[in-house]
Coordinates of C-alpha atoms (C1' of nucleotides) in Angstrom, one line a residue:
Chain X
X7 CA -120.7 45.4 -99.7
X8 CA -118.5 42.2 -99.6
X9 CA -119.1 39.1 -97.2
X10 CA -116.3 39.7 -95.0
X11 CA -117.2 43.2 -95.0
X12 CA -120.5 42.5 -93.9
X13 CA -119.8 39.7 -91.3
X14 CA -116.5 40.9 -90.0
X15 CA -114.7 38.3 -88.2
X16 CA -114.2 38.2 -84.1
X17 CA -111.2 37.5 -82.5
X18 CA -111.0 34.4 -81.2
X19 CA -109.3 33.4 -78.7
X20 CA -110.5 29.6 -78.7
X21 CA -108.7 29.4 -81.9
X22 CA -105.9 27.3 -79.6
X23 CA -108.0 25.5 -77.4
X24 CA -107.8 21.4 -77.4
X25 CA -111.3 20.4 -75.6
X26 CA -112.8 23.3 -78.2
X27 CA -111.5 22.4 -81.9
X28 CA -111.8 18.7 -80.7
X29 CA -115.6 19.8 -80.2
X30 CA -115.9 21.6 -83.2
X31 CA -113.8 19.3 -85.8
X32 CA -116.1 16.2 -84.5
X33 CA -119.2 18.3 -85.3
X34 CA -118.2 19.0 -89.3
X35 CA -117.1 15.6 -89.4
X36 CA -121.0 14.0 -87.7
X37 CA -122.4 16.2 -90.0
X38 CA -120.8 14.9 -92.9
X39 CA -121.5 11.3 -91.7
X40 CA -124.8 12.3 -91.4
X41 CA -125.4 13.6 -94.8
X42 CA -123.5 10.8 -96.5
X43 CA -125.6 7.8 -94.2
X44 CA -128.8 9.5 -95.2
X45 CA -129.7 8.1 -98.4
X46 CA -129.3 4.4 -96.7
X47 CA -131.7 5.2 -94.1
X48 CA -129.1 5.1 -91.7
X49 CA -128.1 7.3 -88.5
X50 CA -124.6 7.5 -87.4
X51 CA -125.4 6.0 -84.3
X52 CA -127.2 2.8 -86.0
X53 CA -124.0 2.4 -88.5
X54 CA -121.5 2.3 -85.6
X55 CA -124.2 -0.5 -83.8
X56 CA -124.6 -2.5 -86.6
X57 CA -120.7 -2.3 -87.6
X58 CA -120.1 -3.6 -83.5
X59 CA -122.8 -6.2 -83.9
X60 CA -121.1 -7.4 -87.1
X61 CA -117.5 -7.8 -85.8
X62 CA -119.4 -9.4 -82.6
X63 CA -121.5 -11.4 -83.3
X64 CA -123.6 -12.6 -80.4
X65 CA -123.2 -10.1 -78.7
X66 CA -125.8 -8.1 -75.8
X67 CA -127.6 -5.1 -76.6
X68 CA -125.3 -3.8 -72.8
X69 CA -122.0 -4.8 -74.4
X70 CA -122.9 -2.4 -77.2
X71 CA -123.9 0.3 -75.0
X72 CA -120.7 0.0 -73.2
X73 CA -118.6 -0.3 -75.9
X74 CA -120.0 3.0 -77.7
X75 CA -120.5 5.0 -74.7
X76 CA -124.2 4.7 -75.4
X77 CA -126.5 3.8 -71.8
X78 CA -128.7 1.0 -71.1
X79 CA -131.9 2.4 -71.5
X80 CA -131.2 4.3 -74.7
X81 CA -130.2 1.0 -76.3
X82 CA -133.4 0.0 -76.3
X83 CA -135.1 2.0 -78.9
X84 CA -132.0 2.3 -81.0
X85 CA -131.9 -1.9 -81.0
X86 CA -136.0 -2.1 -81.6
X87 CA -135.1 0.4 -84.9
X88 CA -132.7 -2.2 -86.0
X89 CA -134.8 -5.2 -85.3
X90 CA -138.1 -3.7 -87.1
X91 CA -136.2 -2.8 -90.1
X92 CA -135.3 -6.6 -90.4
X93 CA -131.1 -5.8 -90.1
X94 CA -131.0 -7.7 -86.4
X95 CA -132.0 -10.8 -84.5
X96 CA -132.0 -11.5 -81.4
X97 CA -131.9 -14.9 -80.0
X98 CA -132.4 -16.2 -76.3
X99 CA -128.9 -16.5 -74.8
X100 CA -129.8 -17.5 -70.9
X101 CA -132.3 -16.2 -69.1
X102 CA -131.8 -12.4 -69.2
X103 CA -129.3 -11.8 -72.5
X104 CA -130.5 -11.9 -75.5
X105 CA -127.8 -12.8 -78.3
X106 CA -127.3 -10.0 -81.4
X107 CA -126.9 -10.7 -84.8
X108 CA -127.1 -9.5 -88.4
X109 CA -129.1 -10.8 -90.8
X110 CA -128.1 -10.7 -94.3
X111 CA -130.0 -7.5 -94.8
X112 CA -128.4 -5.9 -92.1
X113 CA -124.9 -7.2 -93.5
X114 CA -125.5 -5.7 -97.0
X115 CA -126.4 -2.6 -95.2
X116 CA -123.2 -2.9 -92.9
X117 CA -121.0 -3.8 -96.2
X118 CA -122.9 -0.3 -98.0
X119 CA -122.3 2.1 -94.9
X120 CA -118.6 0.8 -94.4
X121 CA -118.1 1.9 -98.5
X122 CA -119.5 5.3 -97.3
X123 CA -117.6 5.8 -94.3
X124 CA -114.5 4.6 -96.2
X125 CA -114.9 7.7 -98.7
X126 CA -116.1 10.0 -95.9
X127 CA -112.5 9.1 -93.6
X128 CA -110.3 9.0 -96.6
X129 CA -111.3 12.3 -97.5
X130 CA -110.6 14.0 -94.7
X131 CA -107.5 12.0 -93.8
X132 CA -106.4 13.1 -96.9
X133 CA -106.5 16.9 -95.4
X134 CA -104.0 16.2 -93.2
X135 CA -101.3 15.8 -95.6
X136 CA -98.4 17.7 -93.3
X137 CA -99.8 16.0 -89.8
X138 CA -99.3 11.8 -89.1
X139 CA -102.5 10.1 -89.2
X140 CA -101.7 7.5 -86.7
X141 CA -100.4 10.2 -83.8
X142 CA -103.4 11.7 -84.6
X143 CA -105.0 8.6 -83.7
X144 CA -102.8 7.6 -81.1
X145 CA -104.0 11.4 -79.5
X146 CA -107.5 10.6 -79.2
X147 CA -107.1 7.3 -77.6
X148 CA -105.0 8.9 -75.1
X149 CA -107.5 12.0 -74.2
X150 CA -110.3 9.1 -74.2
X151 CA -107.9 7.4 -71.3
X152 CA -107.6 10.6 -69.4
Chain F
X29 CA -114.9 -13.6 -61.3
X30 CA -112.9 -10.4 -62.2
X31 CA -114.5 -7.5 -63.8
X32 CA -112.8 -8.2 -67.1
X33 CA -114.1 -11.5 -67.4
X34 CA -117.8 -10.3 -66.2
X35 CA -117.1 -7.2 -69.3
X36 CA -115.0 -9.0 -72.1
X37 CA -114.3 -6.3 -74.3
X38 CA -115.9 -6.5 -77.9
X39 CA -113.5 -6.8 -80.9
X40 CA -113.9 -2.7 -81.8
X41 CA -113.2 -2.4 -85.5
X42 CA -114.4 1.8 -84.6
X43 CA -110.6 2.1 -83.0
X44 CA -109.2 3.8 -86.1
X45 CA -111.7 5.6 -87.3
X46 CA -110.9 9.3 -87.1
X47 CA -114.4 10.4 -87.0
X48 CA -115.5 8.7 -84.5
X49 CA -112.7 8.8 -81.9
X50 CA -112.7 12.3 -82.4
X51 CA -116.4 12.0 -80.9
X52 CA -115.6 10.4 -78.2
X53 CA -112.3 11.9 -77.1
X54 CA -114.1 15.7 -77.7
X55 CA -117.1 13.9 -75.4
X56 CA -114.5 13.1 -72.7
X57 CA -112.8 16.6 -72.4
X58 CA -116.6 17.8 -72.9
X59 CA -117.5 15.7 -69.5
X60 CA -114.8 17.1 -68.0
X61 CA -114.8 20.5 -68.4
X62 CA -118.9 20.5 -67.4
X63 CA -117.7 19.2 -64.2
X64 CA -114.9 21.5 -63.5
X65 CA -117.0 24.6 -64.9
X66 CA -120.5 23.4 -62.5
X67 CA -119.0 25.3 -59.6
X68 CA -118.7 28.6 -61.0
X69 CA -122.6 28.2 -62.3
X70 CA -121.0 27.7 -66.0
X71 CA -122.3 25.6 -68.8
X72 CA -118.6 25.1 -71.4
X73 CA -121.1 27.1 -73.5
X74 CA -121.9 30.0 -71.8
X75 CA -118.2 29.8 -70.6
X76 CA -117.1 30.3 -74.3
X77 CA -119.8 32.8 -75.1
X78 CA -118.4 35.2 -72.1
X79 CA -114.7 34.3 -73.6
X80 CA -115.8 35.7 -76.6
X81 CA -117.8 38.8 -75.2
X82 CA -114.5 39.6 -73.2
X83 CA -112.5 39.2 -76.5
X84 CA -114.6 41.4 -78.9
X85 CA -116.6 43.7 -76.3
X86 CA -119.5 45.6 -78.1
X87 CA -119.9 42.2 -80.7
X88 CA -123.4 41.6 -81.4
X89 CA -125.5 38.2 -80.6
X90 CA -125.4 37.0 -84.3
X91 CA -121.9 37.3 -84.3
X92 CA -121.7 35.4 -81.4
X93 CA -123.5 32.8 -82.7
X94 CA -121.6 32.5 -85.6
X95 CA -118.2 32.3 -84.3
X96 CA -119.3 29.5 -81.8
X97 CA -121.5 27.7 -84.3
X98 CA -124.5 27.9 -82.7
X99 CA -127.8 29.6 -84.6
X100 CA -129.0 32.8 -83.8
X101 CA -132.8 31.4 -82.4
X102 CA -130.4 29.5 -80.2
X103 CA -128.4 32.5 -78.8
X104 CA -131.9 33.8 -77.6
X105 CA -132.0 31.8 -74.0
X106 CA -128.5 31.7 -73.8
X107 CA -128.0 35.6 -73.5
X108 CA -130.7 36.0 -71.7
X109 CA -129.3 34.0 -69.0
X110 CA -126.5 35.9 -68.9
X111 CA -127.9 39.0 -68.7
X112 CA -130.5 37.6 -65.9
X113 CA -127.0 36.7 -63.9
X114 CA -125.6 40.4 -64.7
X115 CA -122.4 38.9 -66.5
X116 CA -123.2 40.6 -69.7
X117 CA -125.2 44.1 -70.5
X118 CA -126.3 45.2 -73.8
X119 CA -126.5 48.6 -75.3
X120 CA -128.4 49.8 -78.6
X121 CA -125.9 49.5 -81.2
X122 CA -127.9 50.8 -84.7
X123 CA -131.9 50.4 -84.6
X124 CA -131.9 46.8 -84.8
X125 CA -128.1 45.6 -82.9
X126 CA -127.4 45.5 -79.3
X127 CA -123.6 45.6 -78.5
X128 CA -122.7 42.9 -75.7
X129 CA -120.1 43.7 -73.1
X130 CA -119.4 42.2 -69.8
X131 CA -119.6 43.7 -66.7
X132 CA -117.4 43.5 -64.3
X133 CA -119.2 40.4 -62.7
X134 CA -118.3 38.8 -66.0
X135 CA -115.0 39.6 -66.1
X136 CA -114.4 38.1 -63.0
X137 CA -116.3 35.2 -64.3
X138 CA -114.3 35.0 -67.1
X139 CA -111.2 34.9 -65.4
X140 CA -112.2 32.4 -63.0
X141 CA -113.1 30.3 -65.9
X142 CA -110.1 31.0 -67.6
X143 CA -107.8 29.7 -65.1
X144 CA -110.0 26.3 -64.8
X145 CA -109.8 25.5 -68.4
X146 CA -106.2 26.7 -68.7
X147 CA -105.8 23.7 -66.0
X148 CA -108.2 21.8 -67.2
X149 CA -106.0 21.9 -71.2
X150 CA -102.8 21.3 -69.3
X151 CA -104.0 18.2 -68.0
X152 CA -105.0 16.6 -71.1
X153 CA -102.0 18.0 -73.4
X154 CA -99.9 16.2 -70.6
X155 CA -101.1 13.2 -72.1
X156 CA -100.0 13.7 -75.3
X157 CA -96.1 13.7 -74.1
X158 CA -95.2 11.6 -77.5
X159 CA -97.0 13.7 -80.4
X160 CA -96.9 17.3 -81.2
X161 CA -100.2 19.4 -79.6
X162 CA -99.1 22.4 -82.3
X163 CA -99.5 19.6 -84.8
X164 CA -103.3 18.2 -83.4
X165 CA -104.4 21.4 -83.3
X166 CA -103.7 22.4 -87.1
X167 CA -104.9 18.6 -87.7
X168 CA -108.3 20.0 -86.0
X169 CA -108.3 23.4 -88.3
X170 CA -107.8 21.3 -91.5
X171 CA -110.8 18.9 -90.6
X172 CA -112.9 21.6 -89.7
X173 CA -112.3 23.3 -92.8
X174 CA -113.0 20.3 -94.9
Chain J
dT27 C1' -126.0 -8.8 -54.7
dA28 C1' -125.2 -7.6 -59.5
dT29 C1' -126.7 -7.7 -64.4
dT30 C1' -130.1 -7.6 -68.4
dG31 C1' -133.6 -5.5 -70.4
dT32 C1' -137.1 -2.3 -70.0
dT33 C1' -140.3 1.9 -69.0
dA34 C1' -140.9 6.5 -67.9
dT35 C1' -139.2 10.8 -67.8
dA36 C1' -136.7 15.0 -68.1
dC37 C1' -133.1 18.0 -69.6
dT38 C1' -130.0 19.7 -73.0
dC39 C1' -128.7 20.5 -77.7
dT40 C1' -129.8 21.4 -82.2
dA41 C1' -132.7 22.7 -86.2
dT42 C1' -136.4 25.1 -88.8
dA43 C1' -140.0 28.2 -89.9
dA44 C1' -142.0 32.4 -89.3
dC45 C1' -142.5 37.1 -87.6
dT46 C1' -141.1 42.2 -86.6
dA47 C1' -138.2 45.8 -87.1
dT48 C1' -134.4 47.7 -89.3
dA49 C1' -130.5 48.4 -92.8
Chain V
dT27 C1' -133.4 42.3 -100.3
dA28 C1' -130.7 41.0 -96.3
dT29 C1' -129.8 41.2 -91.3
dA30 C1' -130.9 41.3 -86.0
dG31 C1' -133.5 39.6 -82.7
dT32 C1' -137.2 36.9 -81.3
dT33 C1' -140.9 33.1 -80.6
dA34 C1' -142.6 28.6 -81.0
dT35 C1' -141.7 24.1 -81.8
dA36 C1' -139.9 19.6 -82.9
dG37 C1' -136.3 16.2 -83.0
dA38 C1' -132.1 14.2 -81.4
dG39 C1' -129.1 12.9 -77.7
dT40 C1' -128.3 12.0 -73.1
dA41 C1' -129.2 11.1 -68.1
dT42 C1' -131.4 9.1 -63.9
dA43 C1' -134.6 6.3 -61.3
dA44 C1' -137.1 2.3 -60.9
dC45 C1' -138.8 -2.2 -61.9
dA46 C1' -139.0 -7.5 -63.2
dA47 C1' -136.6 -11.4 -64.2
dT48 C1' -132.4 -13.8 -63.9
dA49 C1' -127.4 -14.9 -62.6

DNA sequence: TATTGTTATACTCTATAACTATA
DNA sequence: TATAGTTATAGAGTATAACAATA
């Protein structure tokens, strides 16, 4: 008995359904991330922190979570990860804010995941031969405003 | 002081990466739909496991599961909630397979849920007035093939 | 009065391992 | 040997409420 045989597939009529292959194409692309950022000790989640806190240097642990969609008081743990592995610093900025930086560690790291997400997005652009890249792009900034 | 000087934006060097604004736009419609669906006592997941009953009645729970990507331990609590609501019955199929079907609760679930996310899609594909949605949606096929 | 950082907590989602019964 | 259904369990991810210190 063949595969196809054996797991005959279902109709499916979510096969043309936005909100649904958006769902599903982000999942085979977080895994991928996740299997690729695995070997640097690194969580998709971390990468895309460190990556913000590179390009902003400075910046609060809030303005993170608000720029990633990523709350308050689930920064916290995410930033302690960070800071006990010796890739940020915080420094006093007034009272309450603490300022967020790399340290060169936490730069090499950035510069290694960057290579590995470069690979990981090129590869899968590159599946899109027929379609534009950039109204592809220009899509998912416009669902993420509606 | 205006919100935008209270909030400066952080430079986002994350804007054109397709992986991850595919995770956020697909969290978006995600948010969206939960809302909509909350009414009807719908989860988007049970939603699309009922879609899928009504599509292939007499499908097992594995095959379920495997359509909709989620594992068969997973499928467990999820059917049984259905059944517990008396959307979905199940009837010995061979010694160890139990065909699904709706009832007629279900259908009229199904419906009803139907005719929110066929809103629900028209919304956001309104938003996408400049690029083609035929075009997104084979984009989405190709990445989640890759 | 609003924001930052924090703690505690709970709920959902996802993943694995192991078991029984059946094919 | 492989599949269906199940149980138990553990790890993420996400959400809210509340608090202290500060603006």
């Amino acid at each position: 008995m063949t595969a196809d045989q054996a797991f005959p597939q279902l109709t499916d009529p979510l096969e043309n359904r936005l909100g649904y292959q958006l769902r599903r194409a982000s999942a085979v692309m977080m895994a991928d991330l996740g299997r690729l950022l695995a070997p640097l000790d690194l969580t998709p989640a971390e990468a895309t922190i460190l990556i913000l806190i590179g390009a902003n240097p400075g910046c609060s642990q809030s303005g993170v979570g608000r720029s990633l969609g990523i709350n308050r008081a689930n920064m916290v743990p995410l930033i302690a990860a960070l800071l006990k592995q010796g890739m940020v610093e915080k420094a006093p900025l007034d009272g309450r804010s603490q300022a967020l930086t790399l340290t060169s560690a936490g730069r090499a790291k950035v510069e290694a995941a960057q290579r590995i997400i470069d690979k990981h997005e090129a590869r899968f652009q590159a599946l899109l031969h027929g379609s534009n890249r950039d109204a592809l792009i220009a899509a998912l900034h416009a669902i993420r405003a509606g």
